[in-house]
Amino acid sequence: MSVRGGSVRDVEEAALDWVWAHRDRFALGDDALAADGQVNRTWKPLGELTRVCASVSLCTPPQDPLHTRVSELLDFAWQQTHRGELFPLMQSLEPFATYPLEVYAAFASAGLRHPGYEASAAVVARTRGWRLTEQYPTRRLGVLEAERHSGIPPHGDAPRALERTWLGGLPEPWTFERAAGYALTHVVFHLTDWGRTARGVPAGLADYLLHWLPPWLDTCLDARMWDLSCELLAVAASLPHPPEPAVLEDAWQRVAAAQDRSGAIPEEGAAQDAAGPDPEPDPYDFADCYHSTLMAAFAAALTTAATTRPPDVRRTAPRPGQPAGQGAPG
């Protein structure tokens, strides 16, 4: 798919170049296991890096240089966890916190596993305290998915959790706003195993998204909400039938225009003017652009894969225990 001055592939390459150049900013510091550590500044960025690279590696041919790049980033991220040794330590500090398992599941989805952690996490997952942890429905879908990737029997019913989400209730489209947007994208990410299969999206929900995703995307682009716009583009590429090509081409044109020459994309707002003779090498703070840049690479990889594969060819086979054509994964 072409965009102004290049292609969706060019957006992906530039974004991954920026991520590679700034990979040390994803590294875990001494505060990663501190009692007063800020998870959103330590484990969250590393987990997001891992999740995106795991998905991009699966939808990119092994001979593609970008496959090599994301594989190297995955290895870098795994090394940050001391090849999984930090996960049992995290569990000992916060036995009933779900974020360690969610981060670990991103690695496990790429084949990077720590059997000892999985065994201990399975013990905790059998407790009433784990099963009764209060969570937003969208988060619960993510935990169920994390359990499955980690070899733990899911503690709940995914279709029931889906029904309790904003998107699962097929809400009035005019109730869409920022929080609902991020919730709906993650519902789709969990249902599709982060873009690996469209079979997890129930038919009625897929039809609803096919109808309303274009105006929601246009609204976010007009508001210069680049991070959410890229997430919505990833959703579009994850559906059994994507929106009209003209809709996606226009959206990618605007995302490409917001991308800095360094490859970074701001989370929101006007893009920095890089037309001067000596532009800043890092026009944005890391925290203000790393996630949107990752999401641009993620959405671009899924879009390229969706436009090059034959119609109705899925990225993965049905999951164990899930007959072909069923709805949300269990």
mmCIF file of C-alpha atoms in Angstrom, residues 8-325:
data_model
loop_
_atom_site.group_PDB
_atom_site.id
_atom_site.type_symbol
_atom_site.label_atom_id
_atom_site.label_comp_id
_atom_site.label_asym_id
_atom_site.label_seq_id
_atom_site.Cartn_x
_atom_site.Cartn_y
_atom_site.Cartn_z
ATOM 1 C CA VAL A 8 3.465 1.414 4.578
ATOM 2 C CA ARG A 9 6.633 -0.663 4.524
ATOM 3 C CA ASP A 10 8.678 2.554 4.700
ATOM 4 C CA VAL A 11 6.749 3.639 7.806
ATOM 5 C CA GLU A 12 7.479 0.267 9.415
ATOM 6 C CA GLU A 13 11.178 0.338 8.527
ATOM 7 C CA ALA A 14 11.654 3.863 9.860
ATOM 8 C CA ALA A 15 9.772 3.078 13.061
ATOM 9 C CA LEU A 16 11.830 -0.048 13.724
ATOM 10 C CA ASP A 17 15.028 1.863 12.956
ATOM 11 C CA TRP A 18 14.080 4.326 15.688
ATOM 12 C CA VAL A 19 13.234 1.511 18.117
ATOM 13 C CA TRP A 20 16.562 -0.194 17.423
ATOM 14 C CA ALA A 21 18.492 3.041 17.891
ATOM 15 C CA HIS A 22 16.731 3.620 21.217
ATOM 16 C CA ARG A 23 16.608 0.029 22.464
ATOM 17 C CA ASP A 24 18.647 0.913 25.562
ATOM 18 C CA ARG A 25 15.733 3.062 26.704
ATOM 19 C CA PHE A 26 13.689 -0.153 27.034
ATOM 20 C CA ALA A 27 16.323 -1.722 29.287
ATOM 21 C CA LEU A 28 15.431 -2.624 32.859
ATOM 22 C CA GLY A 29 17.221 -0.580 35.487
ATOM 23 C CA ASP A 30 17.954 -1.247 39.129
ATOM 24 C CA ASP A 31 14.443 -0.108 40.046
ATOM 25 C CA ALA A 32 12.740 -2.914 38.100
ATOM 26 C CA LEU A 33 12.409 -4.999 41.274
ATOM 27 C CA ALA A 34 12.244 -2.120 43.749
ATOM 28 C CA ALA A 35 9.244 -1.977 46.065
ATOM 29 C CA ASP A 36 8.612 1.607 45.018
ATOM 30 C CA GLY A 37 9.521 1.046 41.371
ATOM 31 C CA GLN A 38 7.274 2.499 38.675
ATOM 32 C CA VAL A 39 6.094 -0.420 36.588
ATOM 33 C CA ASN A 40 4.838 1.863 33.814
ATOM 34 C CA ARG A 41 8.393 3.093 33.285
ATOM 35 C CA THR A 42 10.182 -0.243 33.591
ATOM 36 C CA TRP A 43 8.286 -3.419 32.776
ATOM 37 C CA LYS A 44 5.525 -1.857 30.695
ATOM 38 C CA PRO A 45 7.760 -0.494 27.891
ATOM 39 C CA LEU A 46 9.754 -3.739 27.791
ATOM 40 C CA GLY A 47 6.570 -5.793 27.614
ATOM 41 C CA GLU A 48 5.180 -3.627 24.829
ATOM 42 C CA LEU A 49 8.406 -3.935 22.880
ATOM 43 C CA THR A 50 8.270 -7.706 23.274
ATOM 44 C CA ARG A 51 4.608 -7.982 22.326
ATOM 45 C CA VAL A 52 5.021 -5.972 19.131
ATOM 46 C CA CYS A 53 8.217 -7.730 18.053
ATOM 47 C CA ALA A 54 6.708 -11.167 18.726
ATOM 48 C CA SER A 55 3.754 -10.399 16.451
ATOM 49 C CA VAL A 56 5.807 -8.694 13.745
ATOM 50 C CA SER A 57 8.214 -11.645 13.608
ATOM 51 C CA LEU A 58 5.346 -14.059 12.962
ATOM 52 C CA CYS A 59 3.830 -12.072 10.096
ATOM 53 C CA THR A 60 7.163 -11.235 8.450
ATOM 54 C CA PRO A 61 8.959 -13.811 6.264
ATOM 55 C CA PRO A 62 12.151 -15.205 7.848
ATOM 56 C CA GLN A 63 14.236 -13.989 4.905
ATOM 57 C CA ASP A 64 13.043 -10.409 5.404
ATOM 58 C CA PRO A 65 15.648 -8.119 7.063
ATOM 59 C CA LEU A 66 12.893 -6.781 9.318
ATOM 60 C CA HIS A 67 12.375 -10.293 10.680
ATOM 61 C CA THR A 68 16.026 -10.334 11.673
ATOM 62 C CA ARG A 69 15.693 -6.903 13.266
ATOM 63 C CA VAL A 70 12.693 -7.804 15.454
ATOM 64 C CA SER A 71 14.287 -11.146 16.358
ATOM 65 C CA GLU A 72 17.332 -9.259 17.611
ATOM 66 C CA LEU A 73 15.083 -6.935 19.597
ATOM 67 C CA LEU A 74 13.327 -9.937 21.120
ATOM 68 C CA ASP A 75 16.667 -11.387 22.162
ATOM 69 C CA PHE A 76 17.632 -8.032 23.663
ATOM 70 C CA ALA A 77 14.393 -7.901 25.659
ATOM 71 C CA TRP A 78 14.783 -11.498 26.874
ATOM 72 C CA GLN A 79 18.294 -10.715 28.061
ATOM 73 C CA GLN A 80 16.856 -7.859 30.110
ATOM 74 C CA THR A 81 14.870 -10.402 32.121
ATOM 75 C CA HIS A 82 18.037 -12.494 32.637
ATOM 76 C CA ARG A 83 16.481 -15.033 30.289
ATOM 77 C CA GLY A 84 13.361 -15.258 32.417
ATOM 78 C CA GLU A 85 15.057 -15.465 35.814
ATOM 79 C CA LEU A 86 13.525 -12.170 36.962
ATOM 80 C CA PHE A 87 9.960 -13.448 36.656
ATOM 81 C CA PRO A 88 10.098 -15.768 39.695
ATOM 82 C CA LEU A 89 11.619 -12.880 41.655
ATOM 83 C CA MET A 90 8.782 -10.598 40.581
ATOM 84 C CA GLN A 91 6.261 -13.210 41.627
ATOM 85 C CA SER A 92 7.820 -13.552 45.055
ATOM 86 C CA LEU A 93 7.503 -9.786 45.533
ATOM 87 C CA GLU A 94 3.946 -9.486 44.173
ATOM 88 C CA PRO A 95 2.357 -12.959 44.098
ATOM 89 C CA PHE A 96 -1.072 -11.790 42.937
ATOM 90 C CA ALA A 97 -0.047 -9.074 40.512
ATOM 91 C CA THR A 98 -1.027 -10.016 36.968
ATOM 92 C CA TYR A 99 1.393 -7.802 35.047
ATOM 93 C CA PRO A 100 4.393 -10.167 35.444
ATOM 94 C CA LEU A 101 2.426 -12.959 33.784
ATOM 95 C CA GLU A 102 1.199 -10.606 31.066
ATOM 96 C CA VAL A 103 4.744 -9.511 30.262
ATOM 97 C CA TYR A 104 6.007 -13.088 30.422
ATOM 98 C CA ALA A 105 3.249 -14.249 28.060
ATOM 99 C CA ALA A 106 4.562 -11.885 25.384
ATOM 100 C CA PHE A 107 7.889 -13.725 25.544
ATOM 101 C CA ALA A 108 6.200 -17.121 25.675
ATOM 102 C CA SER A 109 4.233 -16.280 22.522
ATOM 103 C CA ALA A 110 7.613 -15.945 20.789
ATOM 104 C CA GLY A 111 8.881 -19.263 22.162
ATOM 105 C CA LEU A 112 10.970 -17.737 24.976
ATOM 106 C CA ARG A 113 9.997 -19.659 28.107
ATOM 107 C CA HIS A 114 11.037 -20.241 31.701
ATOM 108 C CA PRO A 115 9.536 -23.559 32.925
ATOM 109 C CA GLY A 116 10.208 -22.773 36.565
ATOM 110 C CA TYR A 117 8.223 -19.565 36.448
ATOM 111 C CA GLU A 118 5.367 -21.219 34.581
ATOM 112 C CA ALA A 119 5.147 -23.933 37.253
ATOM 113 C CA SER A 120 5.042 -21.448 40.112
ATOM 114 C CA ALA A 121 2.598 -19.167 38.276
ATOM 115 C CA ALA A 122 0.296 -22.148 37.746
ATOM 116 C CA VAL A 123 0.209 -22.741 41.506
ATOM 117 C CA VAL A 124 -0.795 -19.138 42.181
ATOM 118 C CA ALA A 125 -3.378 -19.239 39.380
ATOM 119 C CA ARG A 126 -5.184 -22.079 41.157
ATOM 120 C CA THR A 127 -5.907 -19.941 44.220
ATOM 121 C CA ARG A 128 -9.192 -18.197 44.885
ATOM 122 C CA GLY A 129 -7.271 -14.964 45.389
ATOM 123 C CA TRP A 130 -6.030 -15.056 41.787
ATOM 124 C CA ARG A 131 -9.400 -15.984 40.310
ATOM 125 C CA LEU A 132 -11.189 -13.251 42.277
ATOM 126 C CA THR A 133 -8.805 -10.406 41.465
ATOM 127 C CA GLU A 134 -10.961 -7.444 40.440
ATOM 128 C CA GLN A 135 -10.151 -6.227 36.948
ATOM 129 C CA TYR A 136 -11.647 -4.295 34.091
ATOM 130 C CA PRO A 137 -13.209 -6.746 31.604
ATOM 131 C CA THR A 138 -10.689 -5.820 28.912
ATOM 132 C CA ARG A 139 -7.820 -6.540 31.300
ATOM 133 C CA ARG A 140 -9.383 -9.861 32.226
ATOM 134 C CA LEU A 141 -9.358 -10.883 28.570
ATOM 135 C CA GLY A 142 -5.647 -10.102 28.524
ATOM 136 C CA VAL A 143 -4.984 -12.179 31.639
ATOM 137 C CA LEU A 144 -6.895 -15.133 30.185
ATOM 138 C CA GLU A 145 -4.766 -14.864 27.065
ATOM 139 C CA ALA A 146 -1.602 -14.616 29.156
ATOM 140 C CA GLU A 147 -2.544 -17.773 31.032
ATOM 141 C CA ARG A 148 -3.079 -19.663 27.798
ATOM 142 C CA HIS A 149 0.293 -18.610 26.393
ATOM 143 C CA SER A 150 1.957 -19.602 29.665
ATOM 144 C CA GLY A 151 0.496 -23.104 29.701
ATOM 145 C CA ILE A 152 -1.968 -22.296 32.505
ATOM 146 C CA PRO A 153 -5.636 -23.298 32.153
ATOM 147 C CA PRO A 154 -7.548 -20.001 31.796
ATOM 148 C CA HIS A 155 -9.369 -19.212 35.018
ATOM 149 C CA GLY A 156 -12.420 -17.713 33.334
ATOM 150 C CA ASP A 157 -14.599 -17.695 30.255
ATOM 151 C CA ALA A 158 -13.432 -15.367 27.482
ATOM 152 C CA PRO A 159 -16.828 -14.989 25.737
ATOM 153 C CA ARG A 160 -18.379 -13.960 29.040
ATOM 154 C CA ALA A 161 -15.570 -11.474 29.672
ATOM 155 C CA LEU A 162 -16.048 -10.130 26.141
ATOM 156 C CA GLU A 163 -19.742 -9.474 26.800
ATOM 157 C CA ARG A 164 -18.801 -7.171 29.682
ATOM 158 C CA THR A 165 -16.460 -4.981 27.612
ATOM 159 C CA TRP A 166 -17.508 -1.742 25.964
ATOM 160 C CA LEU A 167 -16.957 -3.184 22.485
ATOM 161 C CA GLY A 168 -18.569 -6.519 23.274
ATOM 162 C CA GLY A 169 -21.852 -4.749 24.065
ATOM 163 C CA LEU A 170 -21.966 -3.183 20.565
ATOM 164 C CA PRO A 171 -22.490 0.317 22.020
ATOM 165 C CA GLU A 172 -23.989 3.302 20.312
ATOM 166 C CA PRO A 173 -21.190 4.476 17.993
ATOM 167 C CA TRP A 174 -21.453 8.077 19.133
ATOM 168 C CA THR A 175 -20.291 7.012 22.635
ATOM 169 C CA PHE A 176 -16.796 6.382 21.256
ATOM 170 C CA GLU A 177 -14.090 8.435 22.998
ATOM 171 C CA ARG A 178 -10.427 8.042 23.954
ATOM 172 C CA ALA A 179 -10.798 5.534 26.797
ATOM 173 C CA ALA A 180 -13.308 3.461 24.839
ATOM 174 C CA GLY A 181 -10.985 3.538 21.841
ATOM 175 C CA TYR A 182 -8.050 2.068 23.725
ATOM 176 C CA ALA A 183 -10.330 -0.484 25.350
ATOM 177 C CA LEU A 184 -11.762 -1.657 22.030
ATOM 178 C CA THR A 185 -8.363 -1.981 20.351
ATOM 179 C CA HIS A 186 -7.089 -4.188 23.149
ATOM 180 C CA VAL A 187 -10.218 -6.317 23.081
ATOM 181 C CA VAL A 188 -9.491 -7.037 19.412
ATOM 182 C CA PHE A 189 -5.801 -7.606 20.132
ATOM 183 C CA HIS A 190 -6.679 -10.200 22.770
ATOM 184 C CA LEU A 191 -9.303 -11.883 20.585
ATOM 185 C CA THR A 192 -6.950 -12.114 17.609
ATOM 186 C CA ASP A 193 -3.839 -13.024 19.622
ATOM 187 C CA TRP A 194 -2.325 -9.696 18.637
ATOM 188 C CA GLY A 195 -3.134 -9.939 14.956
ATOM 189 C CA ARG A 196 -2.200 -13.575 14.461
ATOM 190 C CA THR A 197 -5.674 -14.848 13.640
ATOM 191 C CA ALA A 198 -8.964 -13.204 12.720
ATOM 192 C CA ARG A 199 -10.966 -16.237 13.838
ATOM 193 C CA GLY A 200 -11.308 -14.961 17.388
ATOM 194 C CA VAL A 201 -13.564 -12.062 16.335
ATOM 195 C CA PRO A 202 -17.242 -13.089 16.364
ATOM 196 C CA ALA A 203 -19.037 -12.375 13.099
ATOM 197 C CA GLY A 204 -21.418 -9.803 14.560
ATOM 198 C CA LEU A 205 -18.582 -7.915 16.192
ATOM 199 C CA ALA A 206 -16.545 -7.996 12.976
ATOM 200 C CA ASP A 207 -19.478 -6.515 11.037
ATOM 201 C CA TYR A 208 -19.948 -3.812 13.663
ATOM 202 C CA LEU A 209 -16.270 -2.840 13.464
ATOM 203 C CA LEU A 210 -16.255 -2.903 9.671
ATOM 204 C CA HIS A 211 -19.049 -0.325 9.720
ATOM 205 C CA TRP A 212 -17.887 1.988 12.500
ATOM 206 C CA LEU A 213 -14.091 1.690 12.518
ATOM 207 C CA PRO A 214 -13.597 4.072 9.537
ATOM 208 C CA PRO A 215 -15.375 7.079 11.118
ATOM 209 C CA TRP A 216 -13.710 6.441 14.479
ATOM 210 C CA LEU A 217 -10.326 6.287 12.773
ATOM 211 C CA ASP A 218 -11.025 9.475 10.867
ATOM 212 C CA THR A 219 -12.022 11.218 14.111
ATOM 213 C CA CYS A 220 -8.758 10.213 15.808
ATOM 214 C CA LEU A 221 -6.676 11.287 12.817
ATOM 215 C CA ASP A 222 -8.407 14.668 12.719
ATOM 216 C CA ALA A 223 -7.616 15.057 16.428
ATOM 217 C CA ARG A 224 -3.977 14.073 15.713
ATOM 218 C CA MET A 225 -4.191 11.177 18.142
ATOM 219 C CA TRP A 226 -1.475 9.192 16.377
ATOM 220 C CA ASP A 227 -1.054 6.470 18.980
ATOM 221 C CA LEU A 228 -4.719 5.518 19.026
ATOM 222 C CA SER A 229 -4.928 5.911 15.247
ATOM 223 C CA CYS A 230 -2.133 3.373 14.793
ATOM 224 C CA GLU A 231 -3.874 0.983 17.173
ATOM 225 C CA LEU A 232 -7.076 1.328 15.146
ATOM 226 C CA LEU A 233 -5.105 0.621 11.964
ATOM 227 C CA ALA A 234 -3.796 -2.544 13.604
ATOM 228 C CA VAL A 235 -7.387 -3.507 14.407
ATOM 229 C CA ALA A 236 -8.395 -2.889 10.799
ATOM 230 C CA ALA A 237 -5.639 -5.237 9.600
ATOM 231 C CA SER A 238 -6.712 -7.899 12.120
ATOM 232 C CA LEU A 239 -10.320 -8.197 10.978
ATOM 233 C CA PRO A 240 -11.559 -10.972 8.663
ATOM 234 C CA HIS A 241 -12.465 -8.263 6.141
ATOM 235 C CA PRO A 242 -10.668 -4.897 6.359
ATOM 236 C CA PRO A 243 -12.273 -1.526 5.577
ATOM 237 C CA GLU A 244 -12.186 -0.121 2.059
ATOM 238 C CA PRO A 245 -8.643 0.406 0.691
ATOM 239 C CA ALA A 246 -9.287 4.123 0.175
ATOM 240 C CA VAL A 247 -9.984 4.522 3.901
ATOM 241 C CA LEU A 248 -6.739 2.830 4.865
ATOM 242 C CA GLU A 249 -4.670 4.640 2.237
ATOM 243 C CA ASP A 250 -5.848 8.023 3.492
ATOM 244 C CA ALA A 251 -5.141 7.026 7.100
ATOM 245 C CA TRP A 252 -1.640 5.816 6.304
ATOM 246 C CA GLN A 253 -0.931 8.992 4.340
ATOM 247 C CA ARG A 254 -1.651 11.028 7.459
ATOM 248 C CA VAL A 255 0.348 8.750 9.756
ATOM 249 C CA ALA A 256 3.306 8.894 7.372
ATOM 250 C CA ALA A 257 3.104 12.699 7.344
ATOM 251 C CA ALA A 258 3.270 12.710 11.158
ATOM 252 C CA GLN A 259 6.374 10.496 11.242
ATOM 253 C CA ASP A 260 9.614 12.327 11.969
ATOM 254 C CA ARG A 261 12.639 11.659 9.752
ATOM 255 C CA SER A 262 14.124 9.804 12.747
ATOM 256 C CA GLY A 263 11.239 7.329 12.495
ATOM 257 C CA ALA A 264 9.524 8.479 15.683
ATOM 258 C CA ILE A 265 5.818 9.261 15.774
ATOM 259 C CA PRO A 266 4.392 11.392 18.608
ATOM 260 C CA GLU A 267 1.547 9.987 20.651
ATOM 261 C CA GLU A 268 -0.549 13.008 19.763
ATOM 262 C CA GLY A 269 -0.419 16.587 18.649
ATOM 263 C CA ALA A 270 1.285 18.388 15.824
ATOM 264 C CA ALA A 271 4.439 16.793 14.466
ATOM 265 C CA GLN A 272 7.662 18.688 15.041
ATOM 266 C CA ASP A 273 8.896 20.707 12.083
ATOM 267 C CA ALA A 274 11.871 18.753 10.758
ATOM 268 C CA ALA A 275 12.329 20.855 7.643
ATOM 269 C CA GLY A 276 15.116 22.985 9.044
ATOM 270 C CA PRO A 277 18.771 22.591 8.052
ATOM 271 C CA ASP A 278 19.753 20.937 11.348
ATOM 272 C CA PRO A 279 16.754 19.083 12.813
ATOM 273 C CA GLU A 280 16.858 17.609 16.295
ATOM 274 C CA PRO A 281 17.901 13.915 16.265
ATOM 275 C CA ASP A 282 15.323 13.213 18.996
ATOM 276 C CA PRO A 283 12.456 15.652 18.597
ATOM 277 C CA TYR A 284 10.328 13.951 21.277
ATOM 278 C CA ASP A 285 10.895 12.621 24.765
ATOM 279 C CA PHE A 286 11.050 8.829 24.804
ATOM 280 C CA ALA A 287 7.888 8.563 26.895
ATOM 281 C CA ASP A 288 6.003 10.751 24.408
ATOM 282 C CA CYS A 289 6.702 8.673 21.320
ATOM 283 C CA TYR A 290 7.924 5.139 22.053
ATOM 284 C CA HIS A 291 4.474 3.528 22.220
ATOM 285 C CA SER A 292 3.052 5.261 19.150
ATOM 286 C CA THR A 293 6.200 4.368 17.212
ATOM 287 C CA LEU A 294 5.861 0.726 18.255
ATOM 288 C CA MET A 295 2.180 0.767 17.282
ATOM 289 C CA ALA A 296 3.035 2.205 13.872
ATOM 290 C CA ALA A 297 5.463 -0.662 13.242
ATOM 291 C CA PHE A 298 2.893 -3.166 14.516
ATOM 292 C CA ALA A 299 0.051 -1.808 12.388
ATOM 293 C CA ALA A 300 2.261 -1.533 9.316
ATOM 294 C CA ALA A 301 3.437 -5.135 9.618
ATOM 295 C CA LEU A 302 -0.130 -6.408 9.993
ATOM 296 C CA THR A 303 -1.316 -4.246 7.101
ATOM 297 C CA THR A 304 1.419 -5.521 4.809
ATOM 298 C CA ALA A 305 0.687 -9.123 5.771
ATOM 299 C CA ALA A 306 -3.058 -8.630 5.258
ATOM 300 C CA THR A 307 -2.624 -7.113 1.799
ATOM 301 C CA THR A 308 -0.226 -9.779 0.556
ATOM 302 C CA ARG A 309 -1.901 -12.978 1.767
ATOM 303 C CA PRO A 310 -4.715 -14.648 -0.217
ATOM 304 C CA PRO A 311 -8.277 -13.887 0.937
ATOM 305 C CA ASP A 312 -9.503 -15.871 3.947
ATOM 306 C CA VAL A 313 -6.056 -17.333 4.668
ATOM 307 C CA ARG A 314 -5.442 -17.124 8.404
ATOM 308 C CA ARG A 315 -2.119 -16.575 10.069
ATOM 309 C CA THR A 316 -2.576 -19.496 12.452
ATOM 310 C CA ALA A 317 -4.573 -22.677 12.772
ATOM 311 C CA PRO A 318 -7.517 -22.843 15.207
ATOM 312 C CA ARG A 319 -6.457 -23.041 18.816
ATOM 313 C CA PRO A 320 -6.684 -26.330 20.678
ATOM 314 C CA GLY A 321 -10.279 -26.962 21.616
ATOM 315 C CA GLN A 322 -11.595 -24.211 19.389
ATOM 316 C CA PRO A 323 -13.434 -25.473 16.290
ATOM 317 C CA ALA A 324 -12.949 -23.474 13.124
ATOM 318 C CA GLY A 325 -15.338 -20.567 12.807
#
